[in-house]
Tab-separated table of C-alpha atoms in Angstrom:
chain	number	residue	atom	x	y	z
A	89	MET	CA	-19.235	-75.174	21.885
A	90	ILE	CA	-16.011	-77.052	21.319
A	91	PRO	CA	-14.511	-78.505	24.845
A	92	PHE	CA	-11.480	-76.476	25.874
A	93	PHE	CA	-11.890	-74.080	22.759
A	94	GLY	CA	-11.261	-70.689	25.046
A	95	GLU	CA	-8.401	-72.989	26.808
A	96	ALA	CA	-7.086	-73.898	23.468
A	97	ALA	CA	-7.087	-70.225	22.264
A	98	ALA	CA	-5.097	-68.800	25.222
A	99	PHE	CA	-2.415	-71.238	24.507
A	100	THR	CA	-2.157	-70.755	21.010
A	101	ALA	CA	-2.105	-66.972	22.170
A	102	ALA	CA	0.848	-67.475	23.923
A	103	PHE	CA	2.472	-69.375	21.674
A	104	ALA	CA	2.101	-66.366	19.262
A	105	TRP	CA	3.176	-63.784	21.322
A	106	ALA	CA	6.486	-66.119	22.202
A	107	MET	CA	7.308	-66.578	18.097
A	108	SER	CA	6.730	-62.990	17.655
A	109	SER	CA	8.929	-61.951	20.202
A	110	MET	CA	11.746	-64.152	18.368
A	111	ILE	CA	11.492	-63.084	15.419
A	112	PHE	CA	11.347	-59.504	16.489
A	113	SER	CA	14.668	-60.248	19.320
A	114	ASN	CA	16.533	-61.397	15.872
A	115	ILE	CA	15.339	-58.955	12.965
A	116	GLY	CA	16.037	-56.519	15.947
A	117	GLY	CA	19.745	-57.445	16.180
A	118	LYS	CA	20.204	-56.545	12.485
A	119	VAL	CA	18.224	-53.117	12.045
A	120	GLY	CA	18.082	-51.869	15.179
A	121	ALA	CA	15.270	-51.875	17.872
A	122	GLN	CA	13.340	-48.626	16.780
A	123	THR	CA	13.649	-49.363	13.431
A	124	VAL	CA	11.720	-52.635	13.747
A	125	ASN	CA	9.015	-51.201	15.806
A	126	ARG	CA	7.987	-48.443	13.303
A	127	GLY	CA	7.935	-51.282	10.733
A	128	ARG	CA	6.123	-53.413	13.287
A	129	LEU	CA	3.580	-50.902	13.848
A	130	ALA	CA	3.291	-50.370	9.780
A	131	CYS	CA	2.330	-54.181	9.331
A	132	SER	CA	0.484	-54.355	12.234
A	133	ILE	CA	-2.078	-52.279	11.378
A	134	THR	CA	-2.231	-53.659	7.870
A	135	CYS	CA	-2.859	-57.256	9.614
A	136	LEU	CA	-5.632	-55.512	11.977
A	137	THR	CA	-6.798	-53.551	9.267
A	138	ILE	CA	-8.075	-57.161	7.283
A	139	LEU	CA	-8.822	-58.414	10.709
A	140	HIS	CA	-11.442	-56.061	11.364
A	141	TRP	CA	-13.076	-56.287	8.102
A	142	VAL	CA	-13.590	-59.647	8.679
A	143	ILE	CA	-14.872	-59.764	12.464
A	144	GLU	CA	-16.365	-56.681	12.300
A	145	GLY	CA	-17.881	-56.186	8.866
A	146	GLN	CA	-15.727	-53.077	8.000
A	147	PRO	CA	-12.106	-52.051	7.706
A	148	TRP	CA	-11.702	-49.819	10.447
A	149	PRO	CA	-14.227	-48.267	13.930
A	150	SER	CA	-17.233	-46.195	12.477
A	151	SER	CA	-18.062	-44.770	15.646
A	152	VAL	CA	-16.026	-43.617	18.776
A	153	THR	CA	-16.127	-40.493	21.449
A	154	TRP	CA	-13.818	-38.312	22.207
A	155	GLU	CA	-13.523	-39.294	25.069
A	156	GLN	CA	-12.879	-42.876	23.939
A	157	PHE	CA	-10.714	-41.876	21.401
A	158	GLY	CA	-8.714	-39.805	24.077
A	159	TRP	CA	-7.817	-42.612	26.592
A	160	LEU	CA	-7.167	-44.885	23.870
A	161	SER	CA	-4.545	-42.479	21.795
A	162	LEU	CA	-3.025	-41.963	25.737
A	163	SER	CA	-3.108	-45.763	25.832
A	164	SER	CA	-1.482	-45.987	22.861
A	165	VAL	CA	1.384	-43.646	23.448
A	166	LEU	CA	2.012	-44.838	26.837
A	167	GLY	CA	2.201	-48.438	26.157
A	168	LEU	CA	2.855	-48.531	22.102
A	169	VAL	CA	4.823	-45.951	21.670
A	170	ILE	CA	6.981	-45.513	25.218
A	171	GLY	CA	6.454	-48.801	26.688
A	172	ASP	CA	7.402	-50.771	23.267
A	173	ALA	CA	10.137	-48.668	22.312
A	174	MET	CA	11.514	-49.426	25.395
A	175	LEU	CA	10.614	-53.649	25.115
A	176	PHE	CA	12.336	-53.385	21.690
A	177	GLN	CA	15.617	-52.182	22.812
A	178	ALA	CA	15.302	-54.792	25.922
A	179	PHE	CA	14.640	-57.453	23.077
A	180	VAL	CA	18.267	-56.456	21.514
A	181	MET	CA	19.940	-56.411	24.607
A	182	LEU	CA	18.730	-59.249	26.432
A	183	GLY	CA	16.983	-62.023	23.828
A	184	ALA	CA	13.388	-62.523	23.628
A	185	ARG	CA	13.192	-65.262	26.818
A	186	LEU	CA	14.554	-62.426	29.445
A	187	SER	CA	12.008	-59.651	28.245
A	188	MET	CA	9.435	-61.945	28.021
A	189	LEU	CA	9.813	-62.804	31.854
A	190	LEU	CA	10.195	-59.099	32.983
A	191	MET	CA	6.818	-58.343	30.867
A	192	SER	CA	5.389	-61.007	33.157
A	193	THR	CA	5.616	-58.607	35.899
A	194	VAL	CA	2.593	-56.516	34.366
A	195	PRO	CA	-0.106	-58.155	36.205
A	196	ILE	CA	1.882	-57.991	39.483
A	197	MET	CA	2.529	-54.023	39.030
A	198	GLY	CA	-1.289	-53.985	37.934
A	199	THR	CA	-2.514	-56.015	41.739
A	200	VAL	CA	-0.475	-53.420	43.793
A	201	LEU	CA	-1.286	-50.155	41.551
A	202	ALA	CA	-4.744	-51.425	41.890
A	203	TRP	CA	-4.086	-51.939	45.813
A	204	PHE	CA	-2.439	-48.101	46.251
A	205	LEU	CA	-4.747	-46.554	43.523
A	206	PHE	CA	-8.217	-48.112	44.505
A	207	ASP	CA	-7.751	-49.445	47.920
A	208	GLU	CA	-8.288	-52.990	46.193
A	209	VAL	CA	-7.472	-55.578	49.473
A	210	LEU	CA	-5.365	-58.387	48.263
A	211	SER	CA	-5.837	-61.515	49.678
A	212	HIS	CA	-3.195	-64.053	51.046
A	213	GLN	CA	-3.274	-65.804	48.076
A	214	GLU	CA	-2.674	-62.401	45.572
A	215	MET	CA	0.046	-61.384	48.059
A	216	SER	CA	2.066	-64.871	47.744
A	217	GLY	CA	1.740	-64.701	43.887
A	218	ILE	CA	3.242	-61.257	44.325
A	219	ALA	CA	6.192	-62.753	46.440
A	220	LEU	CA	6.580	-65.722	44.393
A	221	GLY	CA	6.413	-64.202	41.146
A	222	VAL	CA	8.988	-61.112	41.926
A	223	GLY	CA	11.525	-64.010	43.549
A	224	GLY	CA	11.261	-65.852	40.297
A	225	ILE	CA	12.324	-63.035	38.494
A	226	LEU	CA	15.077	-61.679	40.909
A	227	LEU	CA	16.621	-65.071	40.786
A	228	VAL	CA	16.416	-65.374	36.617
A	229	ILE	CA	18.018	-61.396	37.049
A	230	LEU	CA	20.908	-62.538	39.523
A	231	MET	CA	22.379	-65.602	37.901
A	232	LYS	CA	25.470	-65.425	36.075
A	233	LYS	CA	25.052	-68.279	33.413
A	234	GLY	CA	22.949	-67.927	30.589
A	235	ARG	CA	22.941	-63.890	30.270
A	236	PRO	CA	23.647	-63.013	26.909
A	237	VAL	CA	27.210	-62.837	25.656
A	238	GLY	CA	29.052	-59.795	26.329
A	239	LEU	CA	26.400	-58.150	28.001
A	240	GLU	CA	27.256	-57.491	31.688
A	241	GLY	CA	28.039	-54.995	34.499
A	242	ARG	CA	25.848	-51.624	33.558
A	243	ASN	CA	24.930	-52.585	30.186
A	244	TYR	CA	23.188	-55.726	31.733
A	245	VAL	CA	21.006	-53.180	33.751
A	246	ILE	CA	20.154	-51.312	31.523
A	247	GLY	CA	18.721	-53.782	29.408
A	248	ILE	CA	16.740	-55.122	32.839
A	249	LEU	CA	15.555	-51.185	33.181
A	250	PHE	CA	14.432	-51.415	29.640
A	251	GLY	CA	12.805	-54.669	29.832
A	252	LEU	CA	10.605	-53.182	32.958
A	253	GLY	CA	10.052	-50.276	31.213
A	254	GLY	CA	8.335	-51.896	29.020
A	255	ALA	CA	6.390	-53.429	31.551
A	256	ILE	CA	5.200	-50.496	33.177
A	257	GLY	CA	4.108	-49.102	30.139
A	258	GLN	CA	1.890	-52.027	29.631
A	259	VAL	CA	0.568	-51.420	33.019
A	260	ALA	CA	-0.171	-47.711	32.102
A	261	ASN	CA	-1.877	-49.149	28.317
A	262	LEU	CA	-4.582	-50.970	30.428
A	263	ILE	CA	-5.237	-48.842	33.207
A	264	THR	CA	-6.191	-45.688	30.591
A	265	ALA	CA	-7.502	-48.412	27.810
A	266	LYS	CA	-9.980	-49.569	30.584
A	267	TYR	CA	-12.210	-46.552	30.577
A	268	ALA	CA	-12.203	-46.674	26.685
A	269	LEU	CA	-13.518	-49.926	26.776
A	270	ILE	CA	-16.197	-49.274	29.591
A	271	GLY	CA	-19.703	-50.338	28.243
A	272	GLY	CA	-18.716	-52.972	25.878
A	273	TYR	CA	-16.791	-51.185	23.245
A	274	SER	CA	-15.196	-53.412	20.588
A	275	ALA	CA	-11.752	-54.090	22.293
A	276	LEU	CA	-10.775	-54.861	18.486
A	277	SER	CA	-11.526	-51.627	17.261
A	278	ALA	CA	-10.077	-50.183	20.506
A	279	THR	CA	-6.950	-52.657	19.307
A	280	TRP	CA	-7.096	-50.688	15.729
A	281	ILE	CA	-7.228	-47.265	17.246
A	282	ARG	CA	-4.206	-47.364	19.433
A	283	THR	CA	-1.795	-49.086	16.867
A	284	LEU	CA	-3.236	-45.875	14.494
A	285	VAL	CA	-2.106	-43.496	16.713
A	286	ALA	CA	1.194	-45.327	17.383
A	287	VAL	CA	1.791	-45.374	13.667
A	288	VAL	CA	1.335	-42.076	13.120
A	289	VAL	CA	3.366	-41.051	15.973
A	290	MET	CA	6.334	-43.150	15.500
A	291	TRP	CA	6.486	-42.277	11.744
A	292	GLY	CA	5.592	-38.312	12.394
A	293	ILE	CA	9.187	-38.262	14.871
A	294	ALA	CA	10.963	-40.618	12.040
A	295	ILE	CA	9.968	-38.077	9.604
A	296	ALA	CA	10.450	-35.421	11.837
A	297	MET	CA	14.329	-36.941	12.948
A	298	GLY	CA	14.851	-37.238	8.881
A	299	ARG	CA	14.612	-41.806	9.712
A	300	ALA	CA	11.495	-42.392	7.584
A	301	ARG	CA	13.311	-43.493	4.402
A	302	ARG	CA	16.126	-45.260	5.878
A	303	THR	CA	13.181	-47.049	8.073
A	304	ILE	CA	11.538	-47.929	4.483
A	305	VAL	CA	14.853	-49.047	2.893
A	306	ALA	CA	15.844	-51.240	5.862
A	307	CYS	CA	12.348	-53.064	6.647
A	308	THR	CA	11.774	-53.624	2.878
A	309	ALA	CA	15.522	-55.601	2.718
A	310	ARG	CA	14.526	-59.385	1.532
A	311	ASP	CA	16.153	-60.763	4.963
A	312	VAL	CA	13.538	-58.172	6.994
A	313	GLY	CA	10.871	-57.665	5.398
A	314	LYS	CA	9.289	-60.877	5.431
A	315	TRP	CA	9.719	-61.994	9.052
A	316	LEU	CA	8.393	-58.361	10.202
A	317	MET	CA	5.439	-59.240	8.522
A	318	LEU	CA	5.111	-62.598	9.569
A	319	GLY	CA	5.684	-61.056	13.222
A	320	ALA	CA	3.275	-58.119	13.169
A	321	PHE	CA	0.754	-60.459	11.994
A	322	ILE	CA	1.542	-63.563	14.299
A	323	GLY	CA	1.547	-61.400	17.448
A	324	PRO	CA	-0.204	-58.222	17.825
A	325	ALA	CA	-2.863	-59.900	14.781
A	326	LEU	CA	-3.279	-63.090	15.558
A	327	GLY	CA	-1.836	-62.981	19.052
A	328	VAL	CA	-4.360	-60.374	20.187
A	329	TRP	CA	-7.689	-61.544	18.244
A	330	LEU	CA	-6.978	-64.911	20.280
A	331	SER	CA	-6.454	-63.450	23.261
A	332	MET	CA	-10.514	-61.972	23.014
A	333	VAL	CA	-11.470	-65.562	21.902
A	334	ALA	CA	-10.014	-66.834	24.645
A	335	VAL	CA	-11.837	-64.416	27.217
A	336	GLN	CA	-15.131	-64.997	25.767
A	337	ASN	CA	-14.776	-68.566	26.060
A	338	ALA	CA	-12.890	-69.603	29.274
A	339	ASN	CA	-12.588	-69.001	32.592
A	340	VAL	CA	-10.905	-65.531	32.478
A	341	GLY	CA	-8.364	-66.517	35.440
A	342	ILE	CA	-7.682	-69.595	33.273
A	343	ALA	CA	-7.436	-67.538	30.159
A	344	SER	CA	-5.179	-65.442	31.369
A	345	THR	CA	-2.455	-67.743	33.271
A	346	LEU	CA	-1.941	-70.017	29.601
A	347	MET	CA	-1.569	-66.311	27.915
A	348	ALA	CA	1.656	-66.041	30.402
A	349	LEU	CA	3.126	-68.881	29.067
A	350	PRO	CA	5.466	-67.371	26.717
A	351	PRO	CA	8.849	-67.212	29.320
A	352	VAL	CA	8.353	-70.841	29.959
A	353	LEU	CA	7.902	-71.913	25.692
A	354	LEU	CA	10.620	-69.420	25.280
A	355	ILE	CA	12.862	-71.603	27.932
A	356	VAL	CA	12.139	-74.996	26.314
A	357	TYR	CA	12.693	-73.143	22.724
A	358	GLU	CA	16.127	-72.065	23.820
A	359	GLY	CA	17.269	-75.396	25.502
A	360	LEU	CA	15.847	-77.784	23.113
A	361	VAL	CA	15.719	-76.416	19.768
A	362	LEU	CA	18.840	-73.790	20.076
A	363	ARG	CA	20.736	-75.981	22.591
A	364	ARG	CA	21.870	-73.172	24.787
A	365	PRO	CA	22.791	-73.478	28.426
A	366	VAL	CA	19.796	-72.248	30.042
A	367	GLY	CA	20.636	-73.310	33.667
A	368	LEU	CA	18.395	-75.029	36.588
A	369	GLN	CA	18.197	-71.389	38.279
A	370	ALA	CA	16.709	-69.873	35.093
A	371	VAL	CA	14.193	-72.991	34.953
A	372	ILE	CA	13.266	-72.604	38.470
A	373	GLY	CA	13.104	-68.638	38.647
A	374	THR	CA	10.729	-68.707	35.411
A	375	ALA	CA	8.646	-71.253	36.821
A	376	MET	CA	8.298	-69.471	40.297
A	377	ALA	CA	7.643	-66.657	38.422
A	378	PHE	CA	4.851	-68.872	35.923
A	379	GLY	CA	3.377	-70.126	39.292
A	380	GLY	CA	3.185	-66.413	40.571
A	381	VAL	CA	0.945	-64.920	38.070
A	382	ALA	CA	-1.499	-68.091	38.295
A	383	LEU	CA	-1.758	-67.262	41.626
A	384	LEU	CA	-2.589	-64.138	40.682
A	385	PHE	CA	-5.064	-65.180	38.395
A	386	LEU	CA	-6.658	-67.918	39.750
A	387	THR	CA	-7.730	-66.563	43.140
């Protein structure tokens, strides 16, 4: 086994998710959040089918119980349909960095929810991690400098709520999907089924509302289609696969912490590459949020 193979996979997954969030944020501003979400799902199922064929030896899962399919379908609706619809709206309103920072509340929400639902005992380190993470995110949200241009007051609050809604959808997605994965069912197969359900639901809604043709035209435009496919391949396909490789080959706590890096990578990208004013408060708040997540995972 190559030394630090799992850790390298985890960091690469974080880098992939950061890149895909930037791509989706940029094209979402051109054609609309939900248009990008529908197009992204169509591209994702294509990429996942190829990935499933290469890794599992067949293009789609051959066996799944009705109970597993039910849990995966519920997970898909809560996470990929409702949660991602909110996240993509946050991408357009807030940008990739702040949206991904809000998504870092997922492990915090999951830990608190497990405390309430499953009577899991929180250690002092976990409680410190929750406090540090929430404090860091609040520090970034409440700052004035570095907010998207023209987004103030009510619209800024709505953008934050969309981002938190995306995080809540992801938590619900993880909890419901967990029941389907009991017994060692392939995570890649589960991802394929969840994505297919989301494609059927999202495109079914688009057809019912008469928006399917407009979505196809927008997503196949030269300056959108190639970026949409690239983002779908980098994030939902490559990123998901690398995350599974990371969990299989590295300590889960270390791998999960590395995979929580996208907000940190995005703040570096905005400051050094785009030359946008980020502000010391944003840097400190993002570092606090990442530190809080690290405390949770490295317990």
